[in-house]
Tab-separated table of C-alpha atoms in Angstrom:
chain	number	residue	atom	x	y	z
A	395	MET	CA	0.000	0.000	0.000
A	396	ASN	CA	1.462	3.346	-1.058
A	397	MET	CA	1.359	6.508	1.058
A	398	GLU	CA	-1.766	7.929	-0.583
A	399	GLU	CA	-3.647	4.667	-0.113
A	400	GLN	CA	-2.525	4.467	3.509
A	401	ILE	CA	-3.807	8.001	4.163
A	402	ARG	CA	-7.205	7.120	2.681
A	403	GLU	CA	-7.326	3.907	4.701
A	404	ASN	CA	-6.530	5.739	7.943
A	405	GLN	CA	-9.165	8.364	7.182
A	406	LYS	CA	-11.778	5.620	6.776
A	407	ILE	CA	-10.637	3.902	9.990
A	408	LEU	CA	-10.787	7.185	11.921
A	409	ARG	CA	-14.330	7.856	10.718
A	410	MET	CA	-15.448	4.419	11.866
A	411	LEU	CA	-13.641	4.721	15.219
A	412	ARG	CA	-15.624	7.751	16.352
A	413	ARG	CA	-17.663	7.065	19.478
A	414	PRO	CA	-21.006	5.681	18.311
A	415	GLU	CA	-24.195	7.675	18.777
A	416	GLY	CA	-27.766	6.439	18.893
A	417	GLN	CA	-28.767	2.798	18.811
A	418	ILE	CA	-26.087	0.418	17.557
A	419	ASP	CA	-25.936	-3.301	16.789
A	420	VAL	CA	-23.534	-5.345	18.911
A	421	VAL	CA	-22.124	-8.878	18.841
A	422	LEU	CA	-20.486	-10.227	22.006
A	423	ASP	CA	-17.710	-12.813	21.504
A	424	THR	CA	-17.045	-14.342	24.922
A	425	ASP	CA	-15.258	-17.161	26.761
A	426	THR	CA	-18.011	-16.927	29.343
A	427	TYR	CA	-17.023	-19.854	31.567
A	428	ASN	CA	-13.358	-18.915	31.889
A	429	GLU	CA	-13.759	-16.253	34.600
A	430	ILE	CA	-16.584	-14.368	36.245
A	431	ASP	CA	-16.162	-11.062	34.400
A	432	ASP	CA	-17.728	-12.295	31.139
A	433	GLN	CA	-21.022	-12.910	32.952
A	434	TYR	CA	-21.011	-9.305	34.153
A	435	ALA	CA	-20.271	-8.066	30.629
A	436	LEU	CA	-23.035	-10.158	29.058
A	437	ALA	CA	-25.613	-9.035	31.605
A	438	PHE	CA	-24.493	-5.394	31.349
A	439	LEU	CA	-24.830	-5.529	27.580
A	440	VAL	CA	-28.269	-7.151	27.675
A	441	LYS	CA	-29.523	-4.548	30.165
A	442	SER	CA	-28.068	-1.645	28.166
A	443	ALA	CA	-30.823	-1.974	25.571
A	444	PRO	CA	-32.169	-0.218	23.597
A	445	ARG	CA	-28.983	1.868	23.287
A	446	LEU	CA	-27.002	-1.306	22.614
A	447	ARG	CA	-28.947	-3.775	20.490
A	448	LEU	CA	-27.574	-7.274	20.964
A	449	VAL	CA	-27.653	-9.261	17.707
A	450	GLY	CA	-25.245	-12.097	18.490
A	451	ILE	CA	-23.643	-13.899	21.452
A	452	HIS	CA	-20.765	-16.092	20.320
A	453	ALA	CA	-18.917	-18.602	22.483
A	454	ALA	CA	-15.128	-18.378	22.257
A	455	PRO	CA	-12.661	-21.178	23.000
A	456	PHE	CA	-10.368	-21.142	26.000
A	457	TYR	CA	-7.695	-23.436	27.367
A	458	ALA	CA	-4.826	-22.119	29.437
A	459	PRO	CA	-3.748	-24.359	32.325
A	460	GLU	CA	-1.140	-21.744	33.295
A	461	PHE	CA	-4.068	-19.566	34.409
A	462	ASN	CA	-6.814	-22.004	35.474
A	463	HIS	CA	-8.091	-25.557	35.048
A	464	LYS	CA	-11.632	-24.814	33.946
A	465	SER	CA	-11.340	-26.557	30.571
A	466	GLU	CA	-9.661	-29.658	29.187
A	467	ASN	CA	-8.993	-28.170	25.728
A	468	PRO	CA	-10.189	-25.212	23.590
A	469	GLU	CA	-13.309	-27.085	22.439
A	470	ASP	CA	-14.291	-27.928	26.013
A	471	GLY	CA	-13.812	-24.290	26.989
A	472	MET	CA	-16.028	-23.147	24.128
A	473	GLU	CA	-18.774	-25.683	24.965
A	474	LYS	CA	-18.755	-24.680	28.644
A	475	SER	CA	-18.879	-21.007	27.637
A	476	TYR	CA	-21.884	-21.678	25.405
A	477	GLU	CA	-23.706	-23.344	28.311
A	478	GLU	CA	-22.787	-20.444	30.613
A	479	ILE	CA	-24.264	-17.974	28.114
A	480	LEU	CA	-27.553	-19.881	28.307
A	481	ARG	CA	-27.379	-20.006	32.120
A	482	VAL	CA	-26.955	-16.234	32.415
A	483	LEU	CA	-29.788	-15.539	29.979
A	484	ARG	CA	-32.103	-17.838	31.930
A	485	LEU	CA	-31.178	-16.161	35.213
A	486	MET	CA	-32.131	-12.878	33.582
A	487	GLU	CA	-35.368	-14.449	32.290
A	488	ARG	CA	-34.263	-13.544	28.774
A	489	GLU	CA	-34.804	-16.876	27.053
A	490	ASP	CA	-35.877	-14.848	24.015
A	491	LEU	CA	-32.191	-14.073	23.417
A	492	ILE	CA	-31.072	-17.719	23.395
A	493	PRO	CA	-31.413	-17.980	19.573
A	494	LEU	CA	-28.644	-15.341	19.316
A	495	ALA	CA	-26.141	-17.740	20.915
A	496	GLN	CA	-23.723	-19.498	18.551
A	497	LYS	CA	-21.010	-22.060	19.206
A	498	GLY	CA	-17.556	-20.906	18.201
A	499	SER	CA	-14.171	-22.347	17.293
A	500	ARG	CA	-13.173	-25.779	18.575
A	501	GLU	CA	-9.463	-25.063	18.131
A	502	TYR	CA	-7.140	-22.108	17.664
A	503	MET	CA	-5.817	-20.916	14.317
A	504	LYS	CA	-2.980	-23.018	12.957
A	505	SER	CA	-1.634	-20.152	10.848
A	506	GLU	CA	-2.407	-16.553	9.902
A	507	THR	CA	-4.078	-17.659	6.666
A	508	GLU	CA	-6.274	-20.583	7.817
A	509	PRO	CA	-9.640	-19.685	9.377
A	510	VAL	CA	-11.314	-22.038	11.836
A	511	GLU	CA	-14.802	-23.042	10.733
A	512	SER	CA	-17.575	-22.476	13.242
A	513	PRO	CA	-21.213	-21.358	13.347
A	514	ALA	CA	-20.083	-18.206	15.210
A	515	ALA	CA	-17.568	-17.169	12.551
A	516	ARG	CA	-20.059	-17.760	9.736
A	517	ARG	CA	-22.783	-15.880	11.555
A	518	LEU	CA	-20.434	-12.957	12.196
A	519	VAL	CA	-19.772	-12.717	8.463
A	520	GLU	CA	-23.518	-12.672	7.772
A	521	LEU	CA	-24.220	-10.013	10.387
A	522	ALA	CA	-21.342	-7.776	9.330
A	523	MET	CA	-22.363	-7.937	5.682
A	524	GLU	CA	-25.762	-6.538	6.689
A	525	HIS	CA	-23.988	-3.374	7.899
A	526	SER	CA	-21.942	-0.629	6.288
A	527	GLU	CA	-19.078	1.798	6.848
A	528	GLU	CA	-21.640	4.442	7.802
A	529	LYS	CA	-23.530	2.148	10.189
A	530	PRO	CA	-21.094	-0.580	11.271
A	531	LEU	CA	-21.596	-3.641	13.409
A	532	TYR	CA	-19.776	-3.381	16.753
A	533	VAL	CA	-18.031	-6.581	17.816
A	534	LEU	CA	-17.057	-6.799	21.486
A	535	ALA	CA	-14.468	-9.552	21.874
A	536	ILE	CA	-13.527	-10.508	25.427
A	537	GLY	CA	-11.744	-13.817	24.871
A	538	ALA	CA	-9.351	-15.443	22.433
A	539	ILE	CA	-9.882	-13.752	19.076
A	540	THR	CA	-10.197	-16.943	16.977
A	541	ASN	CA	-13.846	-16.526	15.930
A	542	VAL	CA	-13.371	-12.919	14.812
A	543	ALA	CA	-10.046	-13.472	13.040
A	544	SER	CA	-11.535	-16.469	11.231
A	545	ALA	CA	-14.505	-14.407	10.035
A	546	LEU	CA	-12.143	-11.710	8.723
A	547	LEU	CA	-10.226	-14.330	6.767
A	548	MET	CA	-13.411	-15.932	5.438
A	549	GLU	CA	-14.723	-12.598	4.130
A	550	PRO	CA	-12.167	-9.741	4.179
A	551	GLU	CA	-14.858	-7.244	3.125
A	552	ILE	CA	-16.328	-7.255	6.626
A	553	LYS	CA	-13.435	-5.131	7.885
A	554	ASN	CA	-15.187	-2.244	6.093
A	555	ARG	CA	-18.481	-2.950	7.874
A	556	MET	CA	-17.535	-3.578	11.514
A	557	VAL	CA	-15.665	-2.070	14.455
A	558	LEU	CA	-13.814	-4.458	16.739
A	559	VAL	CA	-13.482	-3.630	20.446
A	560	TRP	CA	-11.079	-6.209	21.871
A	561	LEU	CA	-9.905	-6.698	25.413
A	562	GLY	CA	-6.585	-8.343	24.640
A	563	GLY	CA	-2.853	-7.914	25.096
A	564	ASN	CA	-1.095	-5.934	27.811
A	565	ALA	CA	-0.116	-2.265	27.991
A	566	TYR	CA	2.781	-1.428	25.686
A	567	SER	CA	4.912	-0.538	28.706
A	568	TRP	CA	4.315	-3.913	30.365
A	569	PRO	CA	7.417	-6.152	30.373
A	570	ASP	CA	5.714	-8.929	28.369
A	571	ASN	CA	2.612	-9.526	26.312
A	572	LYS	CA	1.679	-12.964	27.623
A	573	GLU	CA	-1.907	-12.001	28.286
A	574	PHE	CA	-4.635	-14.658	28.556
A	575	ASN	CA	-6.812	-13.674	25.584
A	576	LEU	CA	-3.933	-12.923	23.225
A	577	PHE	CA	-1.413	-15.645	23.959
A	578	GLN	CA	-3.895	-18.469	23.323
A	579	ASP	CA	-4.096	-17.535	19.638
A	580	VAL	CA	-1.244	-15.258	18.579
A	581	ALA	CA	-1.925	-16.018	14.901
A	582	GLY	CA	-5.480	-14.726	15.310
A	583	ALA	CA	-4.221	-11.631	17.116
A	584	ARG	CA	-1.795	-10.889	14.297
A	585	VAL	CA	-4.694	-11.119	11.831
A	586	VAL	CA	-6.884	-8.582	13.622
A	587	PHE	CA	-4.025	-6.163	14.337
A	588	GLY	CA	-2.736	-6.420	10.790
A	589	CYS	CA	-5.771	-6.566	8.496
A	590	GLY	CA	-6.950	-2.967	8.890
A	591	VAL	CA	-10.239	-3.603	10.687
A	592	PRO	CA	-11.145	-0.538	12.799
A	593	LEU	CA	-9.939	-1.641	16.223
A	594	VAL	CA	-10.227	-0.387	19.792
A	595	GLN	CA	-7.775	-2.186	22.078
A	596	LEU	CA	-8.333	-2.435	25.820
A	597	PRO	CA	-4.967	-3.609	27.200
A	598	CYS	CA	-5.212	-5.816	30.278
A	599	MET	CA	-2.228	-5.531	32.628
A	600	GLY	CA	-1.357	-1.880	33.081
A	601	VAL	CA	-4.772	-0.496	32.076
A	602	VAL	CA	-7.877	-2.621	32.627
A	603	SER	CA	-6.216	-4.329	35.600
A	604	ALA	CA	-7.198	-1.194	37.569
A	605	PHE	CA	-10.901	-1.999	37.155
A	606	THR	CA	-11.324	-3.930	40.419
A	607	THR	CA	-14.072	-4.437	42.973
A	608	THR	CA	-14.281	-5.999	46.443
A	609	GLY	CA	-16.578	-8.264	48.441
A	610	PRO	CA	-18.131	-5.515	50.583
A	611	GLU	CA	-18.832	-3.450	47.482
A	612	LEU	CA	-20.583	-6.378	45.789
A	613	GLU	CA	-22.612	-7.099	48.909
A	614	HIS	CA	-23.734	-3.478	49.096
A	615	TRP	CA	-24.621	-2.966	45.441
A	616	LEU	CA	-25.772	-6.401	44.246
A	617	ARG	CA	-26.841	-8.676	47.094
A	618	GLY	CA	-30.595	-9.231	47.193
A	619	LYS	CA	-31.391	-7.123	44.122
A	620	ASN	CA	-32.359	-10.024	41.818
A	621	LYS	CA	-31.369	-13.617	41.002
A	622	LEU	CA	-28.687	-12.519	38.574
A	623	CYS	CA	-27.076	-10.127	41.077
A	624	ASP	CA	-26.978	-12.828	43.759
A	625	TYR	CA	-25.386	-15.245	41.279
A	626	LEU	CA	-22.716	-12.709	40.328
A	627	ALA	CA	-21.918	-11.846	43.948
A	628	ASP	CA	-21.661	-15.539	44.840
A	629	ILE	CA	-19.405	-16.624	41.981
A	630	THR	CA	-17.146	-13.590	42.406
A	631	ALA	CA	-16.621	-14.322	46.093
A	632	ARG	CA	-16.057	-18.019	45.389
A	633	GLU	CA	-13.479	-17.315	42.700
A	634	ALA	CA	-11.744	-14.661	44.812
A	635	GLU	CA	-11.356	-17.129	47.676
A	636	GLU	CA	-9.922	-19.717	45.285
A	637	TYR	CA	-7.358	-17.399	43.704
A	638	HIS	CA	-6.501	-14.964	46.502
A	639	MET	CA	-6.711	-17.239	49.532
A	640	GLY	CA	-7.011	-14.414	52.034
A	641	PRO	CA	-9.592	-12.311	53.891
A	642	CYS	CA	-8.757	-9.118	51.966
A	643	TRP	CA	-9.161	-9.265	48.226
A	644	SER	CA	-10.035	-7.249	45.177
A	645	ARG	CA	-11.041	-8.685	41.838
A	646	ALA	CA	-10.645	-7.239	38.358
A	647	ILE	CA	-13.909	-7.383	36.405
A	648	TRP	CA	-12.000	-6.874	33.172
A	649	ASP	CA	-14.548	-7.552	30.472
A	650	VAL	CA	-17.094	-4.948	31.531
A	651	THR	CA	-14.788	-2.264	30.144
A	652	ALA	CA	-15.459	-3.361	26.560
A	653	VAL	CA	-19.137	-2.518	27.026
A	654	GLY	CA	-18.142	0.691	28.793
A	655	TRP	CA	-16.226	1.949	25.749
A	656	LEU	CA	-19.455	1.926	23.750
A	657	LEU	CA	-21.413	3.799	26.423
A	658	GLY	CA	-19.414	7.015	26.472
A	659	GLU	CA	-16.179	8.914	26.800
A	660	GLU	CA	-16.853	9.636	30.466
A	661	TYR	CA	-15.932	6.041	31.311
A	662	MET	CA	-12.467	5.892	29.743
A	663	ARG	CA	-9.845	7.663	27.665
A	664	ASP	CA	-8.098	6.372	24.578
A	665	ARG	CA	-5.535	7.601	22.071
A	666	LEU	CA	-4.619	6.910	18.474
A	667	VAL	CA	-1.581	4.700	17.936
A	668	HIS	CA	-0.089	2.754	15.072
A	669	SER	CA	-1.297	-0.820	15.273
A	670	PRO	CA	1.276	-2.880	17.218
A	671	ILE	CA	2.503	-6.272	16.035
A	672	PRO	CA	1.977	-9.121	18.529
A	673	GLU	CA	5.026	-11.369	18.195
A	674	TYR	CA	5.149	-15.087	18.880
A	675	ASP	CA	7.656	-14.516	21.698
A	676	HIS	CA	4.898	-12.669	23.643
A	677	HIS	CA	6.189	-9.152	23.061
A	678	TYR	CA	5.123	-6.333	20.734
A	679	SER	CA	7.027	-4.798	17.899
A	680	PHE	CA	6.103	-1.406	16.456
A	681	SER	CA	6.153	0.409	13.126
A	682	GLU	CA	4.897	3.873	12.246
A	683	GLU	CA	4.011	2.541	8.800
A	684	ARG	CA	1.119	0.578	10.292
A	685	HIS	CA	-2.490	1.790	10.203
A	686	LEU	CA	-4.080	3.528	13.204
A	687	ILE	CA	-6.109	2.017	16.030
A	688	ARG	CA	-7.515	3.387	19.268
A	689	CYS	CA	-5.862	2.186	22.474
A	690	VAL	CA	-7.458	2.772	25.880
A	691	TYR	CA	-5.037	4.127	28.488
A	692	PHE	CA	-7.328	5.126	31.394
A	693	ILE	CA	-10.496	3.689	32.980
A	694	ASN	CA	-12.749	5.896	35.115
A	695	ARG	CA	-13.194	3.090	37.610
A	696	ASP	CA	-15.763	4.684	39.920
A	697	ALA	CA	-18.040	6.022	37.197
A	698	LEU	CA	-18.106	2.749	35.272
A	699	PHE	CA	-18.728	0.590	38.345
A	700	HIS	CA	-21.598	2.863	39.374
A	701	LYS	CA	-23.106	2.501	35.924
A	702	LEU	CA	-22.591	-1.277	36.017
A	703	PHE	CA	-24.045	-1.854	39.483
A	704	THR	CA	-27.105	0.342	39.006
A	705	THR	CA	-27.837	-1.222	35.613
A	706	LEU	CA	-27.555	-4.809	36.881
A	707	ALA	CA	-29.789	-4.058	39.895
A	708	GLU	CA	-32.633	-2.749	37.744
A	709	ASP	CA	-35.783	-4.878	37.532
């Protein structure tokens, strides 16, 4: 791509990366069973209607024994995430949304040119092709990026019809990039960072890691409000005890921030950067010849948690 073409491409990307206004269509791509934060994000998104119109809920694979032992392989992680999606929707008494759920990839990408077939990837292509540069589909990805990268390889045109908001990778100043969502499928990450899809990155360690809550806060804001809130308070406390093993703990509810980016600038700040290159040695490399993306660098923790808690507690 020559300089003139790159300028035009960046201009298009910048137009599509403006904060959305009015009602927008959203797909959530989620490894829902992996941790407890995906359940919060799914519920937050469902209850943010009609501003955010949910049109797809896609189960992502996960398997990372270095972090937890909740799955036996990527396929098992995806199947458990699919079942957790259904569980959360039933707790919310939103069985009407169950048809939006799709099973995703059963393995990670073997290379940067080979998509992984799945109902989720195919459905994402269909949904994106129903949208346009002027009215794009917003894809919130909060797990390994396999489903989304596969869809982009299956139909490259969708990069002109969607905006990807991905919680993946660490802050550029962090000493390594071995982050849960990214390191499971580095090939997929290289596809989405390199193909030119309009991308908002929410880095984990060093940025989103500041978005933490505590047991007393959950008890105050969620306990007794509804069945979903009790479920979230219970599983958060149970997981905190398992991982922290102490009376004082805080827990990052990472994935909520992806929904927060769509809801307004008051919840976080981002800046334009040249798209980084995730390397297979779990570090970034950088080039100013790359296209632009938005990268979040600050989360307004208090404002976003207040929005989350009050939204989840609504009848």
